[in-house]
Amino acid sequence: KKYGSKLKHIIIDEFQDNNYLQFELAKGLAIEEAKDHITVVGDINQSIYTFQGANPEIFNEFKNKYAKADEITLKLNYRSTQKIVELANRLLKRGKYPYEPELTESKTEHEQGKKIQVYEFSKVEDDYNFFVETIIDEIGKKFKRRNGKIEEKTFGDFIILTRTNEIRKQISRELVRRG
């Protein structure tokens, strides 16, 4: 109550990656003036932290608690190529969280993009070695940035998302070892 009484607005980004305790905290803060000014932003289909307790079902809890809240759906993807958006739309139709009764497909104004490739490995070592080799092979190759400049790829142009920190650490150690 001490802090909630001072707040006028509450905004929670990446709401799909919150857990019930975090939502309870937000509800506890959303009192007095802020009780009608709580905004959550997220996509139930993009939850990536369920392994750390995130529960995208809290979107439904939010809708129950704040039944008068407006829902705004954004469907223009500003980051991905057409091939990625088309694949994402197909996968979401079979998604775990059928939040949208009638899924509205996302769109993009970007080019078609390269063919999507899927790799499967039977051993963790093969997994991180693949990423190490791929990154090392790409370093120094020229590519066009979004601002139109042609530049060489650097290590800073890569992001590695892994299921566990151990895989990420192995990849990082190997990249450092190879210079």
Short mmCIF file of N, CA and C in Angstrom, two decimals, residues 38-138:
data_model
loop_
_atom_site.label_atom_id
_atom_site.label_comp_id
_atom_site.label_asym_id
_atom_site.label_seq_id
_atom_site.Cartn_x
_atom_site.Cartn_y
_atom_site.Cartn_z
N ILE A 38 -3.55 0.29 -15.38
CA ILE A 38 -2.54 -0.76 -15.48
C ILE A 38 -2.52 -1.26 -16.91
N THR A 39 -1.34 -1.29 -17.51
CA THR A 39 -1.17 -1.70 -18.90
C THR A 39 -0.19 -2.86 -18.95
N VAL A 40 -0.56 -3.90 -19.66
CA VAL A 40 0.37 -5.01 -19.89
C VAL A 40 0.58 -5.14 -21.38
N VAL A 41 1.81 -5.46 -21.74
CA VAL A 41 2.19 -5.61 -23.15
C VAL A 41 2.84 -6.98 -23.30
N GLY A 42 2.42 -7.74 -24.28
CA GLY A 42 3.05 -9.03 -24.48
C GLY A 42 2.30 -9.85 -25.51
N ASP A 43 2.80 -11.06 -25.70
CA ASP A 43 2.21 -11.99 -26.65
C ASP A 43 2.24 -13.37 -26.02
N ILE A 44 1.08 -13.90 -25.74
CA ILE A 44 0.98 -15.19 -25.06
C ILE A 44 1.72 -16.30 -25.81
N ASN A 45 1.87 -16.13 -27.11
CA ASN A 45 2.55 -17.13 -27.92
C ASN A 45 4.07 -16.96 -27.97
N GLN A 46 4.60 -15.97 -27.27
CA GLN A 46 6.04 -15.74 -27.29
C GLN A 46 6.70 -15.98 -25.94
N SER A 47 6.06 -16.70 -25.08
CA SER A 47 6.64 -16.96 -23.77
C SER A 47 7.85 -17.87 -23.90
N ILE A 48 9.00 -17.41 -23.39
CA ILE A 48 10.22 -18.21 -23.49
C ILE A 48 10.81 -18.54 -22.12
N TYR A 49 10.13 -18.13 -21.04
CA TYR A 49 10.69 -18.35 -19.72
C TYR A 49 9.82 -19.26 -18.85
N THR A 50 9.05 -20.13 -19.47
CA THR A 50 8.25 -21.05 -18.66
C THR A 50 9.13 -21.96 -17.81
N PHE A 51 10.34 -22.25 -18.30
CA PHE A 51 11.27 -23.09 -17.53
C PHE A 51 11.74 -22.37 -16.26
N GLN A 52 11.51 -21.05 -16.17
CA GLN A 52 11.86 -20.30 -14.97
C GLN A 52 10.61 -19.84 -14.21
N GLY A 53 9.48 -20.46 -14.50
CA GLY A 53 8.26 -20.18 -13.75
C GLY A 53 7.29 -19.22 -14.41
N ALA A 54 7.64 -18.67 -15.56
CA ALA A 54 6.69 -17.78 -16.25
C ALA A 54 5.47 -18.59 -16.66
N ASN A 55 4.31 -17.94 -16.60
CA ASN A 55 3.09 -18.63 -16.98
C ASN A 55 2.24 -17.71 -17.84
N PRO A 56 2.24 -17.95 -19.14
CA PRO A 56 1.48 -17.08 -20.03
C PRO A 56 -0.03 -17.10 -19.78
N GLU A 57 -0.50 -18.08 -19.01
CA GLU A 57 -1.92 -18.13 -18.68
C GLU A 57 -2.36 -16.91 -17.88
N ILE A 58 -1.40 -16.15 -17.33
CA ILE A 58 -1.80 -14.97 -16.56
C ILE A 58 -2.45 -13.91 -17.44
N PHE A 59 -2.32 -14.03 -18.76
CA PHE A 59 -3.09 -13.15 -19.64
C PHE A 59 -4.58 -13.33 -19.38
N ASN A 60 -4.99 -14.58 -19.24
CA ASN A 60 -6.40 -14.85 -18.97
C ASN A 60 -6.78 -14.33 -17.58
N GLU A 61 -5.88 -14.48 -16.62
CA GLU A 61 -6.12 -13.95 -15.27
C GLU A 61 -6.27 -12.43 -15.33
N PHE A 62 -5.43 -11.79 -16.13
CA PHE A 62 -5.50 -10.33 -16.27
C PHE A 62 -6.86 -9.93 -16.84
N LYS A 63 -7.30 -10.65 -17.87
CA LYS A 63 -8.60 -10.33 -18.48
C LYS A 63 -9.75 -10.53 -17.50
N ASN A 64 -9.62 -11.52 -16.62
CA ASN A 64 -10.66 -11.73 -15.61
C ASN A 64 -10.64 -10.62 -14.56
N LYS A 65 -9.46 -10.26 -14.09
CA LYS A 65 -9.31 -9.24 -13.05
C LYS A 65 -9.69 -7.86 -13.57
N TYR A 66 -9.28 -7.56 -14.79
CA TYR A 66 -9.51 -6.24 -15.38
C TYR A 66 -10.40 -6.39 -16.61
N ALA A 67 -11.63 -6.82 -16.37
CA ALA A 67 -12.56 -7.16 -17.46
C ALA A 67 -12.87 -5.97 -18.37
N LYS A 68 -12.75 -4.76 -17.86
CA LYS A 68 -13.06 -3.58 -18.66
C LYS A 68 -11.85 -3.08 -19.45
N ALA A 69 -10.73 -3.74 -19.33
CA ALA A 69 -9.52 -3.29 -20.03
C ALA A 69 -9.70 -3.43 -21.54
N ASP A 70 -9.15 -2.48 -22.25
CA ASP A 70 -9.16 -2.55 -23.72
C ASP A 70 -8.05 -3.48 -24.16
N GLU A 71 -8.30 -4.23 -25.23
CA GLU A 71 -7.27 -5.10 -25.80
C GLU A 71 -6.95 -4.60 -27.20
N ILE A 72 -5.69 -4.35 -27.44
CA ILE A 72 -5.24 -3.87 -28.74
C ILE A 72 -4.30 -4.92 -29.32
N THR A 73 -4.62 -5.42 -30.49
CA THR A 73 -3.81 -6.45 -31.14
C THR A 73 -2.98 -5.81 -32.25
N LEU A 74 -1.67 -6.01 -32.16
CA LEU A 74 -0.76 -5.49 -33.17
C LEU A 74 -0.34 -6.65 -34.06
N LYS A 75 -0.50 -6.52 -35.34
CA LYS A 75 -0.21 -7.64 -36.23
C LYS A 75 0.80 -7.34 -37.32
N LEU A 76 1.44 -6.18 -37.27
CA LEU A 76 2.48 -5.87 -38.26
C LEU A 76 3.83 -6.13 -37.60
N ASN A 77 4.57 -7.07 -38.15
CA ASN A 77 5.88 -7.44 -37.62
C ASN A 77 6.92 -6.57 -38.29
N TYR A 78 7.67 -5.83 -37.48
CA TYR A 78 8.66 -4.90 -38.02
C TYR A 78 10.06 -5.49 -38.11
N ARG A 79 10.26 -6.72 -37.61
CA ARG A 79 11.60 -7.27 -37.52
C ARG A 79 11.87 -8.41 -38.48
N SER A 80 10.89 -9.23 -38.73
CA SER A 80 11.14 -10.51 -39.40
C SER A 80 10.83 -10.48 -40.89
N THR A 81 11.47 -11.41 -41.60
CA THR A 81 11.21 -11.56 -43.03
C THR A 81 9.89 -12.30 -43.24
N GLN A 82 9.43 -12.29 -44.48
CA GLN A 82 8.16 -12.92 -44.81
C GLN A 82 8.18 -14.42 -44.49
N LYS A 83 9.28 -15.11 -44.79
CA LYS A 83 9.34 -16.55 -44.53
C LYS A 83 9.20 -16.86 -43.04
N ILE A 84 9.82 -16.06 -42.19
CA ILE A 84 9.73 -16.28 -40.74
C ILE A 84 8.31 -16.01 -40.25
N VAL A 85 7.71 -14.93 -40.72
CA VAL A 85 6.34 -14.60 -40.31
C VAL A 85 5.36 -15.69 -40.76
N GLU A 86 5.52 -16.18 -41.99
CA GLU A 86 4.62 -17.24 -42.48
C GLU A 86 4.76 -18.51 -41.66
N LEU A 87 6.00 -18.90 -41.33
CA LEU A 87 6.20 -20.09 -40.50
C LEU A 87 5.62 -19.88 -39.11
N ALA A 88 5.84 -18.71 -38.53
CA ALA A 88 5.30 -18.42 -37.20
C ALA A 88 3.78 -18.50 -37.21
N ASN A 89 3.14 -17.97 -38.23
CA ASN A 89 1.67 -18.05 -38.34
C ASN A 89 1.20 -19.50 -38.37
N ARG A 90 1.89 -20.33 -39.16
CA ARG A 90 1.50 -21.75 -39.24
C ARG A 90 1.66 -22.45 -37.89
N LEU A 91 2.78 -22.18 -37.20
CA LEU A 91 3.03 -22.81 -35.91
C LEU A 91 2.04 -22.34 -34.84
N LEU A 92 1.70 -21.05 -34.88
CA LEU A 92 0.79 -20.51 -33.88
C LEU A 92 -0.62 -21.10 -33.99
N LYS A 93 -0.98 -21.51 -35.19
CA LYS A 93 -2.30 -22.13 -35.36
C LYS A 93 -2.40 -23.44 -34.59
N ARG A 94 -1.25 -24.05 -34.31
CA ARG A 94 -1.21 -25.30 -33.55
C ARG A 94 -0.65 -25.07 -32.15
N GLY A 95 -0.64 -23.81 -31.71
CA GLY A 95 0.02 -23.42 -30.47
C GLY A 95 -0.58 -24.00 -29.21
N LYS A 96 0.20 -23.92 -28.15
CA LYS A 96 -0.19 -24.42 -26.84
C LYS A 96 -1.23 -23.53 -26.18
N TYR A 97 -1.18 -22.23 -26.47
CA TYR A 97 -2.08 -21.28 -25.83
C TYR A 97 -3.02 -20.68 -26.87
N PRO A 98 -4.12 -21.32 -27.13
CA PRO A 98 -5.06 -20.80 -28.13
C PRO A 98 -5.83 -19.61 -27.58
N TYR A 99 -5.10 -18.55 -27.25
CA TYR A 99 -5.64 -17.36 -26.61
C TYR A 99 -6.59 -16.62 -27.54
N GLU A 100 -6.20 -16.51 -28.77
CA GLU A 100 -7.03 -15.79 -29.73
C GLU A 100 -8.04 -16.77 -30.34
N PRO A 101 -9.33 -16.54 -30.13
CA PRO A 101 -10.34 -17.46 -30.68
C PRO A 101 -10.19 -17.63 -32.18
N GLU A 102 -9.91 -16.53 -32.87
CA GLU A 102 -9.68 -16.57 -34.30
C GLU A 102 -8.35 -15.89 -34.55
N LEU A 103 -7.32 -16.69 -34.72
CA LEU A 103 -5.98 -16.15 -34.87
C LEU A 103 -5.89 -15.25 -36.10
N THR A 104 -5.50 -14.01 -35.88
CA THR A 104 -5.28 -13.07 -36.97
C THR A 104 -3.81 -13.17 -37.33
N GLU A 105 -3.51 -13.51 -38.54
CA GLU A 105 -2.13 -13.71 -38.93
C GLU A 105 -1.35 -12.41 -38.96
N SER A 106 -0.10 -12.51 -38.51
CA SER A 106 0.80 -11.36 -38.57
C SER A 106 1.24 -11.12 -40.01
N LYS A 107 1.64 -9.91 -40.26
CA LYS A 107 2.13 -9.53 -41.59
C LYS A 107 3.45 -8.78 -41.42
N THR A 108 4.19 -8.69 -42.49
CA THR A 108 5.43 -7.92 -42.49
C THR A 108 5.58 -7.24 -43.84
N GLU A 109 6.34 -6.17 -43.84
CA GLU A 109 6.63 -5.47 -45.09
C GLU A 109 8.05 -5.77 -45.55
N HIS A 110 8.72 -6.69 -44.86
CA HIS A 110 10.09 -7.05 -45.22
C HIS A 110 10.10 -8.05 -46.39
N GLU A 111 11.28 -8.22 -46.96
CA GLU A 111 11.47 -9.12 -48.09
C GLU A 111 11.20 -10.58 -47.69
N GLN A 112 11.21 -11.47 -48.67
CA GLN A 112 10.95 -12.89 -48.44
C GLN A 112 11.92 -13.49 -47.43
N GLY A 113 13.20 -13.20 -47.58
CA GLY A 113 14.20 -13.77 -46.67
C GLY A 113 14.71 -15.11 -47.14
N LYS A 114 15.69 -15.62 -46.42
CA LYS A 114 16.30 -16.90 -46.78
C LYS A 114 15.45 -18.07 -46.30
N LYS A 115 15.71 -19.22 -46.89
CA LYS A 115 15.03 -20.44 -46.51
C LYS A 115 15.33 -20.76 -45.04
N ILE A 116 14.30 -21.14 -44.30
CA ILE A 116 14.48 -21.48 -42.89
C ILE A 116 15.03 -22.89 -42.81
N GLN A 117 16.07 -23.06 -42.00
CA GLN A 117 16.69 -24.37 -41.83
C GLN A 117 16.53 -24.83 -40.39
N VAL A 118 16.27 -26.11 -40.22
CA VAL A 118 16.11 -26.69 -38.90
C VAL A 118 17.18 -27.77 -38.73
N TYR A 119 17.89 -27.71 -37.61
CA TYR A 119 18.94 -28.69 -37.32
C TYR A 119 18.59 -29.40 -36.02
N GLU A 120 18.87 -30.68 -35.99
CA GLU A 120 18.61 -31.47 -34.80
C GLU A 120 19.88 -32.25 -34.45
N PHE A 121 20.24 -32.25 -33.18
CA PHE A 121 21.47 -32.90 -32.74
C PHE A 121 21.17 -33.92 -31.65
N SER A 122 21.89 -35.02 -31.69
CA SER A 122 21.68 -36.05 -30.68
C SER A 122 22.53 -35.83 -29.44
N LYS A 123 23.62 -35.04 -29.58
CA LYS A 123 24.48 -34.75 -28.43
C LYS A 123 24.62 -33.25 -28.25
N VAL A 124 24.68 -32.80 -27.01
CA VAL A 124 24.82 -31.38 -26.71
C VAL A 124 26.08 -30.81 -27.33
N GLU A 125 27.16 -31.58 -27.32
CA GLU A 125 28.42 -31.11 -27.89
C GLU A 125 28.27 -30.79 -29.38
N ASP A 126 27.52 -31.63 -30.09
CA ASP A 126 27.29 -31.38 -31.51
C ASP A 126 26.49 -30.08 -31.69
N ASP A 127 25.58 -29.85 -30.79
CA ASP A 127 24.75 -28.66 -30.81
C ASP A 127 25.61 -27.40 -30.71
N TYR A 128 26.39 -27.28 -29.65
CA TYR A 128 27.16 -26.04 -29.50
C TYR A 128 28.32 -25.95 -30.48
N ASN A 129 28.89 -27.08 -30.92
CA ASN A 129 29.93 -27.02 -31.95
C ASN A 129 29.37 -26.47 -33.26
N PHE A 130 28.15 -26.84 -33.58
CA PHE A 130 27.51 -26.33 -34.79
C PHE A 130 27.43 -24.80 -34.74
N PHE A 131 26.98 -24.27 -33.60
CA PHE A 131 26.86 -22.82 -33.47
C PHE A 131 28.22 -22.13 -33.51
N VAL A 132 29.19 -22.71 -32.86
CA VAL A 132 30.54 -22.13 -32.88
C VAL A 132 31.06 -22.08 -34.31
N GLU A 133 30.97 -23.19 -35.03
CA GLU A 133 31.46 -23.24 -36.42
C GLU A 133 30.70 -22.26 -37.31
N THR A 134 29.40 -22.18 -37.13
CA THR A 134 28.59 -21.27 -37.95
C THR A 134 28.98 -19.82 -37.70
N ILE A 135 29.13 -19.44 -36.44
CA ILE A 135 29.49 -18.06 -36.11
C ILE A 135 30.87 -17.73 -36.64
N ILE A 136 31.83 -18.60 -36.41
CA ILE A 136 33.20 -18.36 -36.89
C ILE A 136 33.22 -18.23 -38.41
N ASP A 137 32.45 -19.05 -39.10
CA ASP A 137 32.37 -19.00 -40.56
C ASP A 137 31.77 -17.68 -41.05
N GLU A 138 30.86 -17.10 -40.29
CA GLU A 138 30.17 -15.88 -40.72
C GLU A 138 30.94 -14.60 -40.40
#
